[in-house]
CSV table of C-alpha atoms in Angstrom, one decimal:
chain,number,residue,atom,x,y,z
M,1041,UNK,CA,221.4,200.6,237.3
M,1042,UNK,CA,224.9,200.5,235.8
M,1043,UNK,CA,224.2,204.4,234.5
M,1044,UNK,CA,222.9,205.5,238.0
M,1045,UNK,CA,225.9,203.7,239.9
M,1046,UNK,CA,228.1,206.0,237.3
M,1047,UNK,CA,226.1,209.5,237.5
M,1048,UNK,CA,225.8,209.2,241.2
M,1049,UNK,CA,229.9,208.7,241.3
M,1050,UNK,CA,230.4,212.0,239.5
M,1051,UNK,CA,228.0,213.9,241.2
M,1052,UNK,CA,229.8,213.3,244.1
M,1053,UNK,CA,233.7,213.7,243.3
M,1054,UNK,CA,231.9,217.1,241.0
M,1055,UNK,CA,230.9,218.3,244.6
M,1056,UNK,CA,233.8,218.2,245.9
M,1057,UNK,CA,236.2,219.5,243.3
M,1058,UNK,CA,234.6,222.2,242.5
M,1059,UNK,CA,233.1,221.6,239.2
M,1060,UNK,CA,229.8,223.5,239.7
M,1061,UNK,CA,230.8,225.7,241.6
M,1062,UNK,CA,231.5,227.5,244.2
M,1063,UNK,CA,229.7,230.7,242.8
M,1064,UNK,CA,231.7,233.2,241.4
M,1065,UNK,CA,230.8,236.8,243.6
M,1066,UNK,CA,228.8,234.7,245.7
M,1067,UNK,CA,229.2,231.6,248.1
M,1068,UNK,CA,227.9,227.9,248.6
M,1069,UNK,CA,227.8,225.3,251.3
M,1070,UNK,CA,229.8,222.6,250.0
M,1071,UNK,CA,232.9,221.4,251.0
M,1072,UNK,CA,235.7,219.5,250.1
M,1073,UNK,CA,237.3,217.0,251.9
M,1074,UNK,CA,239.6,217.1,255.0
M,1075,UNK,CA,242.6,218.4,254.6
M,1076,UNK,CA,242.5,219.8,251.1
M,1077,UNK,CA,243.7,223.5,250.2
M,1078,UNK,CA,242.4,226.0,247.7
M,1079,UNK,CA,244.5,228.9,246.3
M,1080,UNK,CA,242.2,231.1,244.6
M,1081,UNK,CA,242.0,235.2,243.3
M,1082,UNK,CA,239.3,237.2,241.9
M,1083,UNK,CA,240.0,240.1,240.5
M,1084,UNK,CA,237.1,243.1,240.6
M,1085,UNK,CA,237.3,246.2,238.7
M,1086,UNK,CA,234.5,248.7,239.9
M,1087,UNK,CA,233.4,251.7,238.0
M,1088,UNK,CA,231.4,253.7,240.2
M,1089,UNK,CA,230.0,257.5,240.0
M,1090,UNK,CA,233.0,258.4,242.2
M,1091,UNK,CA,235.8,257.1,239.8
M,1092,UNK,CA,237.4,253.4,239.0
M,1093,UNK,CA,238.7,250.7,241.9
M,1094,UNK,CA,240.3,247.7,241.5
M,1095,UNK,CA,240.9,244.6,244.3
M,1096,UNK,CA,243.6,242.1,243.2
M,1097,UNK,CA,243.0,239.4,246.3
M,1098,UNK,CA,245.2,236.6,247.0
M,1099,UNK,CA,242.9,234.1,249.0
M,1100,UNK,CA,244.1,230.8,250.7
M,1101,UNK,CA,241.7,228.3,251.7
M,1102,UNK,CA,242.3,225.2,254.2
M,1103,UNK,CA,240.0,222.4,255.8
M,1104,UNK,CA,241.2,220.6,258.5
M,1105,UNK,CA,238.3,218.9,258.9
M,1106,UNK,CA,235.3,217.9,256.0
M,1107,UNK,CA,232.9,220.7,257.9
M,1108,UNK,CA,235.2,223.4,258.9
M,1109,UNK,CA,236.8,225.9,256.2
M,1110,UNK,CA,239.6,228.7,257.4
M,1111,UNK,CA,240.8,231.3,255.0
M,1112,UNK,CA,242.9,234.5,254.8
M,1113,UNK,CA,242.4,236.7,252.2
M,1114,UNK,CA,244.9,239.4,251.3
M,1115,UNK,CA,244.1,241.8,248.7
M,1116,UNK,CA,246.0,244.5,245.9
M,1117,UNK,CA,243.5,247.6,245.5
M,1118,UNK,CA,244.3,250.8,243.4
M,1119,UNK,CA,241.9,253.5,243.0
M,1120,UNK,CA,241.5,256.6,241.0
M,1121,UNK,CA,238.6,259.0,242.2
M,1122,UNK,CA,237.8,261.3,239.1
M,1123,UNK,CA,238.7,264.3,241.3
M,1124,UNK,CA,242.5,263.6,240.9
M,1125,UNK,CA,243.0,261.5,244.1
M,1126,UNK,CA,244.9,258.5,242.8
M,1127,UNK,CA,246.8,255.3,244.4
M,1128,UNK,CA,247.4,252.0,245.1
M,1129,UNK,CA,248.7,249.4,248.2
M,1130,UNK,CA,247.7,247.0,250.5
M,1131,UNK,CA,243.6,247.0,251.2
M,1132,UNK,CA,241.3,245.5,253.5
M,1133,UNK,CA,242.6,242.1,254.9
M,1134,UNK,CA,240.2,239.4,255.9
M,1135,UNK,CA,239.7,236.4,258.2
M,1136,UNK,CA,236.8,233.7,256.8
M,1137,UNK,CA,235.2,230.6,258.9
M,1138,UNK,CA,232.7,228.9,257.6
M,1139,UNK,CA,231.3,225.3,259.7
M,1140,UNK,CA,228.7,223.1,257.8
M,1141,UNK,CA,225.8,222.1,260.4
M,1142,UNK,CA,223.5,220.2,258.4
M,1143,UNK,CA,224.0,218.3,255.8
M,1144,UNK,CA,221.6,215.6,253.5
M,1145,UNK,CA,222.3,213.7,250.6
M,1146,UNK,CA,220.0,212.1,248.2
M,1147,UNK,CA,220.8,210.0,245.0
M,1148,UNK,CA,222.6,212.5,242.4
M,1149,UNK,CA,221.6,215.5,245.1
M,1150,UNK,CA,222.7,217.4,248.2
M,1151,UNK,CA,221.2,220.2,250.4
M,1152,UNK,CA,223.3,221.4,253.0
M,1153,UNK,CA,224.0,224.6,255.3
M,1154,UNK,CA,227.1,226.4,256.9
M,1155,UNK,CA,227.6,229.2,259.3
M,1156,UNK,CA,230.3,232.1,257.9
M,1157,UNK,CA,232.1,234.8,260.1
M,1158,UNK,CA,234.6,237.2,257.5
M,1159,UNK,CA,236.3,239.8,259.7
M,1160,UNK,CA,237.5,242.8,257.7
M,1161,UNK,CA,240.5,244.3,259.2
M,1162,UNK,CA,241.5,248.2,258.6
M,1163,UNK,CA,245.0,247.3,257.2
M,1164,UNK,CA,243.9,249.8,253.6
M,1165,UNK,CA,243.2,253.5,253.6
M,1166,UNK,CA,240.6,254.6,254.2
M,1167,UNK,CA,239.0,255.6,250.8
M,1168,UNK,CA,235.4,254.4,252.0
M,1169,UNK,CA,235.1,252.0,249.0
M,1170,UNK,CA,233.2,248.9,250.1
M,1171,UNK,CA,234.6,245.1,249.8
M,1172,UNK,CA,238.1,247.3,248.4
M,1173,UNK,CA,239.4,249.5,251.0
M,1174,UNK,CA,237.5,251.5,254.0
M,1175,UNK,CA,240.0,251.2,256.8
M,1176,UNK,CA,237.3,250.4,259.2
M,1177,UNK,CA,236.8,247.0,261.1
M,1178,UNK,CA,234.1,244.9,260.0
M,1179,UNK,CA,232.6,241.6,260.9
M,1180,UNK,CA,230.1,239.6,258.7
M,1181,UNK,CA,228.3,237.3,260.3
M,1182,UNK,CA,225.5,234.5,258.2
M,1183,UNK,CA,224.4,231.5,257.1
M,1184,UNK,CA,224.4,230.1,253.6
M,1185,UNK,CA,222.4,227.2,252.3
M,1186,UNK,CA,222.2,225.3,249.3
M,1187,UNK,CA,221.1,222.4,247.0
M,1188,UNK,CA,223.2,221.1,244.1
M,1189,UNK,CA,222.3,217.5,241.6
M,1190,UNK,CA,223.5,217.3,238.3
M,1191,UNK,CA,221.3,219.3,237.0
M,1192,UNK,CA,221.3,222.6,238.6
M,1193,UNK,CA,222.6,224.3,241.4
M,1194,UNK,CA,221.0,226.8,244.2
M,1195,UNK,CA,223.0,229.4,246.7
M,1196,UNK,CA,221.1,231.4,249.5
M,1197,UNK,CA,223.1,233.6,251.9
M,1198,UNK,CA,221.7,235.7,254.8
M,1199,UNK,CA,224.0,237.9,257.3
M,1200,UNK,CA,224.7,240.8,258.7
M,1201,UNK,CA,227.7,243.6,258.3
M,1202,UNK,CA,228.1,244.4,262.1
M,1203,UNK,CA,231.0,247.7,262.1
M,1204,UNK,CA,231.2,251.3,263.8
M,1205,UNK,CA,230.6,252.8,260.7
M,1206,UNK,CA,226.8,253.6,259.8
M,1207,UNK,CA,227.1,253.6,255.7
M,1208,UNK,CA,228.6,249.8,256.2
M,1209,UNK,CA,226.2,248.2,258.4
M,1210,UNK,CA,224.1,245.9,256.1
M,1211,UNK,CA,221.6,243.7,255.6
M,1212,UNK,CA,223.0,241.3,253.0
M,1213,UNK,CA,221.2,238.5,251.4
M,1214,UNK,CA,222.6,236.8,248.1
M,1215,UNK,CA,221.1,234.1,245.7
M,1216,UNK,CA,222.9,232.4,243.1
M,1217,UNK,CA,221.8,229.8,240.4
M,1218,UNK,CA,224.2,227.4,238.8
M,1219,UNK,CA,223.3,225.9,235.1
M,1220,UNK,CA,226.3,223.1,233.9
M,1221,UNK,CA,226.4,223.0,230.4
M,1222,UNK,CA,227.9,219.9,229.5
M,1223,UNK,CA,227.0,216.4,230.6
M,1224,UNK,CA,228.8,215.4,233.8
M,1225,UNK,CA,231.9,213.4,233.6
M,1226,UNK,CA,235.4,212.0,235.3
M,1227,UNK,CA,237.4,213.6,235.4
M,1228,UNK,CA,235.7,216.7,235.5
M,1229,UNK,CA,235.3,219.0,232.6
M,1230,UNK,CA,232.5,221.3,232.8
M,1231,UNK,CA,231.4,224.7,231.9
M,1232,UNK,CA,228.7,226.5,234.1
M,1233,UNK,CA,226.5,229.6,233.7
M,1234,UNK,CA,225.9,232.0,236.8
M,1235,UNK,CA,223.5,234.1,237.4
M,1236,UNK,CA,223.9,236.0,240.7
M,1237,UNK,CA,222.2,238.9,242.9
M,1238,UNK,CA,223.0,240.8,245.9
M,1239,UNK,CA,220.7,242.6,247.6
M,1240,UNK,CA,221.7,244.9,250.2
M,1241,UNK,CA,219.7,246.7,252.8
M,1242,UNK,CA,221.6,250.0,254.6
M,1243,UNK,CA,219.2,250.7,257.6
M,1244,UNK,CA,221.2,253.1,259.2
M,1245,UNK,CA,221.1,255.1,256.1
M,1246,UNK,CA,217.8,254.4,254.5
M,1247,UNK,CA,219.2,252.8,251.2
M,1248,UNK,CA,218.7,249.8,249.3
M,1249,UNK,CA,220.8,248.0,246.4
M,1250,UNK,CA,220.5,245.1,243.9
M,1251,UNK,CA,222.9,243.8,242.0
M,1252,UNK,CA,223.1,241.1,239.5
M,1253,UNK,CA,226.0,239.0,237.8
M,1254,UNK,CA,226.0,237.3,234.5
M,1255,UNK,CA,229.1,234.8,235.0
M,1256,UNK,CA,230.6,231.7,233.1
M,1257,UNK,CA,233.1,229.0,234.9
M,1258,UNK,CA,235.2,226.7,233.5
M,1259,UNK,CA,236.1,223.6,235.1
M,1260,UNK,CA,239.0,221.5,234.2
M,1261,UNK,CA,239.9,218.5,237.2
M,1262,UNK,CA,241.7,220.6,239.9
M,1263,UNK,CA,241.6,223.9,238.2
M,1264,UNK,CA,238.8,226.6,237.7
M,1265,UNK,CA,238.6,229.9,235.5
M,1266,UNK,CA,235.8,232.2,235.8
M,1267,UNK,CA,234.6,235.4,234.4
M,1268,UNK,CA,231.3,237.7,235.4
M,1269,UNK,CA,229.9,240.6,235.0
M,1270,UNK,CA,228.0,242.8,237.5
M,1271,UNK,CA,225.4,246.1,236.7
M,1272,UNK,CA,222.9,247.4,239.4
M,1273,UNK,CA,219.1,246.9,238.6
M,1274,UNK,CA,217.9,248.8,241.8
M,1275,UNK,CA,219.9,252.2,243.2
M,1276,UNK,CA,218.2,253.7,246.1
M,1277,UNK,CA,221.2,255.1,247.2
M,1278,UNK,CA,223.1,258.5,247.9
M,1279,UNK,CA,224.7,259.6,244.1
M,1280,UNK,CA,228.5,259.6,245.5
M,1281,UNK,CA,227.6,255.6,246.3
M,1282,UNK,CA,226.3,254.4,243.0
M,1283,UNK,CA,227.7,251.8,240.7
M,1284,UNK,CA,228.4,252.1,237.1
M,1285,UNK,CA,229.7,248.3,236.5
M,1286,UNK,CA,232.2,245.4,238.2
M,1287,UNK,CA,234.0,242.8,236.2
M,1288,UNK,CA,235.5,239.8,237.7
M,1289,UNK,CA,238.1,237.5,236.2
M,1290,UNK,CA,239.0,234.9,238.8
M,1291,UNK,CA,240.7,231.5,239.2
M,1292,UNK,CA,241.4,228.7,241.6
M,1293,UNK,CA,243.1,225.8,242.0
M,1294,UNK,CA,242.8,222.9,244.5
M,1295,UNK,CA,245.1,219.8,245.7
């Protein structure tokens, strides 16, 4: 009883300090508690047909309640198309909500589900790189669920790219599996293995994507480092649009 008491008190502060998790290129439902702030980057370098990209974001997350999560994220691109076209600034800012509607615990376990609107503002050029730079208004609009214990964790995201632009409207539906590697303890030190895919549906265009990430987190009390790596299994795309490769090398840090 003593053991359970013990396992079921470091699930609990785990879940809301971040040690599984959040994904690294995708999302999750949990939440920390009121009032907390997370200062987090993740920085992707793309190699596409096209030519190499970078994003450099600097994201700030708030909660002024336990259920509601506002963040600005404002991000460093560079670019270098292999036809000479070069550069670097300011990309696409954005605006991210997300409100958690359902919620249910068990012992050592939680499934829960929250709403997520990301506005993409045109503040880059527009260089028609997705999730870097496009100068085009976007808003993202979905719902992301989850389940998490000690053992393993589960992301699902569904939503919709809603924008002028034809090439960006997408279908988008991400699922992500958490495996922590070492035995769960307080405080928290804990390395977890990602595995990640995004599929995305184009129906304005006809095309079809998926992705997948291999990533590893460590988790240290307050403070996360992450690593991943992302390669296309499915193209059904137009050539100028495929990807070669992404790496991600993030971090956050929460008080």
């Amino acid at each position: 009883m003593y053991k359970k008491i013990i396992l079921i008190f470091v699930f609990l502060y785990s879940a809301q300090s971040l040690a599984q998790g959040p994904p690294i290129t995708s999302d999750k439902p949990i939440m920390l508690a009121a009032n907390n702030w997370v200062f987090r980057t993740l920085v992707e370098v793309r190699t596409t047909n096209e030519g190499a990209f970078s994003r450099t974001p600097l994201m700030v997350h708030y909660l002024p309640t336990s259920k509601l999560l506002l963040a600005a994220h404002l991000p460093f691109m560079s670019y270098d198309f292999n036809s000479g076209n070069r550069g670097q600034g300011l990309g696409d800012v954005e605006l991210l909500a997300k409100y958690q509607f359902y919620r249910k615990d068990g012992m050592a376990k939680t499934f829960r589900m929250v709403a997520k609107s990301l506005q993409t503002f045109p503040t880059g050029e527009a260089i028609g790189i997705e999730g870097i730079s496009t100068g085009i208004y976007q808003n993202y609009v979905g719902v992301v669920a989850g389940y998490e214990s000690i053992k393993y964790g589960i992301s699902n995201e569904l939503g919709y790219n809603i924008t002028k632009e034809k090439s960006l409207r997408e279908l988008r539906h991400k699922l992500g599996f958490g495996l922590p590697l070492l035995k769960p303890i307080y405080p928290v030190n804990q390395i977890n293995l990602y595995f990640e895919y995004t599929n995305g549906w184009f129906p304005s265009m006809d095309e079809y994507m998926l992705l997948y990430a291999q990533g590893i987190q460590y988790a240290k009390g307050q403070f996360t480092i992450e690593t991943a790596v992302q390669f296309p299994l499915i193209q059904d795309i137009s050539e100028n649009r495929k990807r070669k490769m992404s790496i991600f090398l993030g971090s956050r840090y929460v008080f």
